Structure formats: C-alpha cells, structure tokens
C-alpha atoms as a PDB file:
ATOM      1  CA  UNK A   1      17.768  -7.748  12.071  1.00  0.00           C
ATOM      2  CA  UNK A   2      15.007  -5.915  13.553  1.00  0.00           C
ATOM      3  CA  UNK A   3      13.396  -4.724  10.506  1.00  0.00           C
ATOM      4  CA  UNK A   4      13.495  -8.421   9.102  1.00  0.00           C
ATOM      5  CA  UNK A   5      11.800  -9.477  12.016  1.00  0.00           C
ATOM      6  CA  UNK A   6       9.160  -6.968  11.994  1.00  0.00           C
ATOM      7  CA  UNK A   7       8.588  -7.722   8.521  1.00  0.00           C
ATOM      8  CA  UNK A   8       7.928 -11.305   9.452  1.00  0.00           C
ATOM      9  CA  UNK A   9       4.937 -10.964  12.029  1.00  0.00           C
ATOM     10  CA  UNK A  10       3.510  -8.200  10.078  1.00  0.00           C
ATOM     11  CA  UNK A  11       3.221 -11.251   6.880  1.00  0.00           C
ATOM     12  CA  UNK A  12       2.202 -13.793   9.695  1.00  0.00           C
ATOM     13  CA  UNK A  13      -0.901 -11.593  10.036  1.00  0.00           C
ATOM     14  CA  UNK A  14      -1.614 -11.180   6.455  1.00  0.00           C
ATOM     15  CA  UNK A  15       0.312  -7.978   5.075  1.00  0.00           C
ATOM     16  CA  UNK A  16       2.001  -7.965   2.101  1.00  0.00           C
ATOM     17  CA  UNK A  17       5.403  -6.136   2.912  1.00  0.00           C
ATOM     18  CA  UNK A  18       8.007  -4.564   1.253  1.00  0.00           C
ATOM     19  CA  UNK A  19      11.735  -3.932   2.806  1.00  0.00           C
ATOM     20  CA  UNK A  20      13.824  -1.321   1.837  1.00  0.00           C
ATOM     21  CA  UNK A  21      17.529  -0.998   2.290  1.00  0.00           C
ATOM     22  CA  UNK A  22      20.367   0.624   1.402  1.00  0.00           C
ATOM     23  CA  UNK A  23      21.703  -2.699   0.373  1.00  0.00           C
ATOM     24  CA  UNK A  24      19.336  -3.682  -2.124  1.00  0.00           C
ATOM     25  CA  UNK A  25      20.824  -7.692  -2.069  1.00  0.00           C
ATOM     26  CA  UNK A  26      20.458  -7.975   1.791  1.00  0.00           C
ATOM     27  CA  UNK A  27      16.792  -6.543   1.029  1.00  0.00           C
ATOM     28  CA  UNK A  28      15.892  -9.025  -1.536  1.00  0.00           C
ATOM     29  CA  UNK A  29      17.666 -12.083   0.460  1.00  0.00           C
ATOM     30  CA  UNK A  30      15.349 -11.023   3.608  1.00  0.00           C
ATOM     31  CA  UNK A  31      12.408 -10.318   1.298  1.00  0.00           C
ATOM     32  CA  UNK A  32      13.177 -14.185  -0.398  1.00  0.00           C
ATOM     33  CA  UNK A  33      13.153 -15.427   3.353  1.00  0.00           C
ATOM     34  CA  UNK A  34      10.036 -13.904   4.197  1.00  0.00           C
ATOM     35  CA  UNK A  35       8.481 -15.626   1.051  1.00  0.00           C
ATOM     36  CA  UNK A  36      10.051 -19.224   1.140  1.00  0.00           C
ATOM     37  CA  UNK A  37       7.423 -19.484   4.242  1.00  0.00           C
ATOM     38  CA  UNK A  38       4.267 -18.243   2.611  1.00  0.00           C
ATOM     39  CA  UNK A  39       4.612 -14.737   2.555  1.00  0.00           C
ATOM     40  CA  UNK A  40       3.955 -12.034   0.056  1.00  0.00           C
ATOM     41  CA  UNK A  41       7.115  -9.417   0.279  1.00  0.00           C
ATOM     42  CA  UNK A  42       9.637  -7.404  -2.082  1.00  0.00           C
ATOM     43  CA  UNK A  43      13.025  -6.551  -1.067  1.00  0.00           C
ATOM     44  CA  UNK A  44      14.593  -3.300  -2.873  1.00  0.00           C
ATOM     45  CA  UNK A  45      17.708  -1.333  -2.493  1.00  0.00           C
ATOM     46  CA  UNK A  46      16.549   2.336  -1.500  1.00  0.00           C
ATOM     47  CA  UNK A  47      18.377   5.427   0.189  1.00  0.00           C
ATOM     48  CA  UNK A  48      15.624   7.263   2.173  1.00  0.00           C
ATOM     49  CA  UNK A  49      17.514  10.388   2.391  1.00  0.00           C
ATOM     50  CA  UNK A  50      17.352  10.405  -1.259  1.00  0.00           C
ATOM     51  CA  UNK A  51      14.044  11.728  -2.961  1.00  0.00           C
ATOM     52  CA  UNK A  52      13.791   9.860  -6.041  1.00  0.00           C
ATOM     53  CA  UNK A  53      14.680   6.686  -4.062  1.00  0.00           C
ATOM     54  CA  UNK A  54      11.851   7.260  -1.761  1.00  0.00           C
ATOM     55  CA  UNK A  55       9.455   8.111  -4.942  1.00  0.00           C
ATOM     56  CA  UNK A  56      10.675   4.628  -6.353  1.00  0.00           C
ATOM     57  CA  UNK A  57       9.797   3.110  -3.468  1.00  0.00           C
ATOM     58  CA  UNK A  58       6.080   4.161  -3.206  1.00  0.00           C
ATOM     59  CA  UNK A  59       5.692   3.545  -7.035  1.00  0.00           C
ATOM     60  CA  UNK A  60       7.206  -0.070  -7.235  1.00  0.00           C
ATOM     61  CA  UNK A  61       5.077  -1.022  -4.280  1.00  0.00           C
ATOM     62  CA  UNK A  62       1.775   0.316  -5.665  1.00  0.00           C
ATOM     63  CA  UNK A  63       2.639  -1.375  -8.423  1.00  0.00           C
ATOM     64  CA  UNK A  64       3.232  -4.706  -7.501  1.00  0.00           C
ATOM     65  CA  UNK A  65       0.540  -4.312  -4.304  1.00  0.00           C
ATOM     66  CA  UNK A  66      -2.097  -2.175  -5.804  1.00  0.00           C
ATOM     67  CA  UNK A  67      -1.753   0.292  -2.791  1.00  0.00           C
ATOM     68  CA  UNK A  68       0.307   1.639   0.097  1.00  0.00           C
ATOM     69  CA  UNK A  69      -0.809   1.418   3.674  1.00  0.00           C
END
C-alpha cells in the first residue's frame, strides 16, 4: 500500500525505517521487501490505539536504530 511505498523512498534516500501494523506478518513481509533491495527496515505488529503497543514500538526501534527521528 501507501505506507509500503512511503517506506520505500524514504530508504532510497538513506533512512532506516520501521513499519508498524496491526498485522505484524504483512509488516515484516513489507519490511523483508524493503530490505531484499538494500534497505535497512523492521516490520512489527503494533495497535496504535493501544499504549503499550505504541511504547513497544519506540523502544524496539531505539533499540535496533540507536534513535527515533
């Protein structure tokens, strides 16, 4: 989709991404896309109308991208 898409320009111009959705498979098959052609990204499942989902979020991407932007 979109987001997929969005993700994809933003690595073609050197950003290390991480996608979140609510199906956590879908997110890691786009994220596994995204990689196969030279990109750094993460896929992970993640309701953002839930607050500890959110809080996983920013934690697992700090920790495997040293920061949040």
């Amino acid at each position: 989709g979109i987001g997929r898409e969005i993700a994809a320009v933003m690595r073609d111009h050197g950003a290390r991404v991480v996608l979140a959705d609510l199906n956590g498979l879908a997110a890691a098959r786009a994220a596994s896309e995204i990689d196969a052609t030279g990109g750094a990204c993460r896929g992970v499942a993640c309701d953002v109308t839930a607050e500890d989902d959110v809080h996983a979020l920013v934690s697992a991407t700090v920790r495997d991208f040293g920061r949040l932007d």
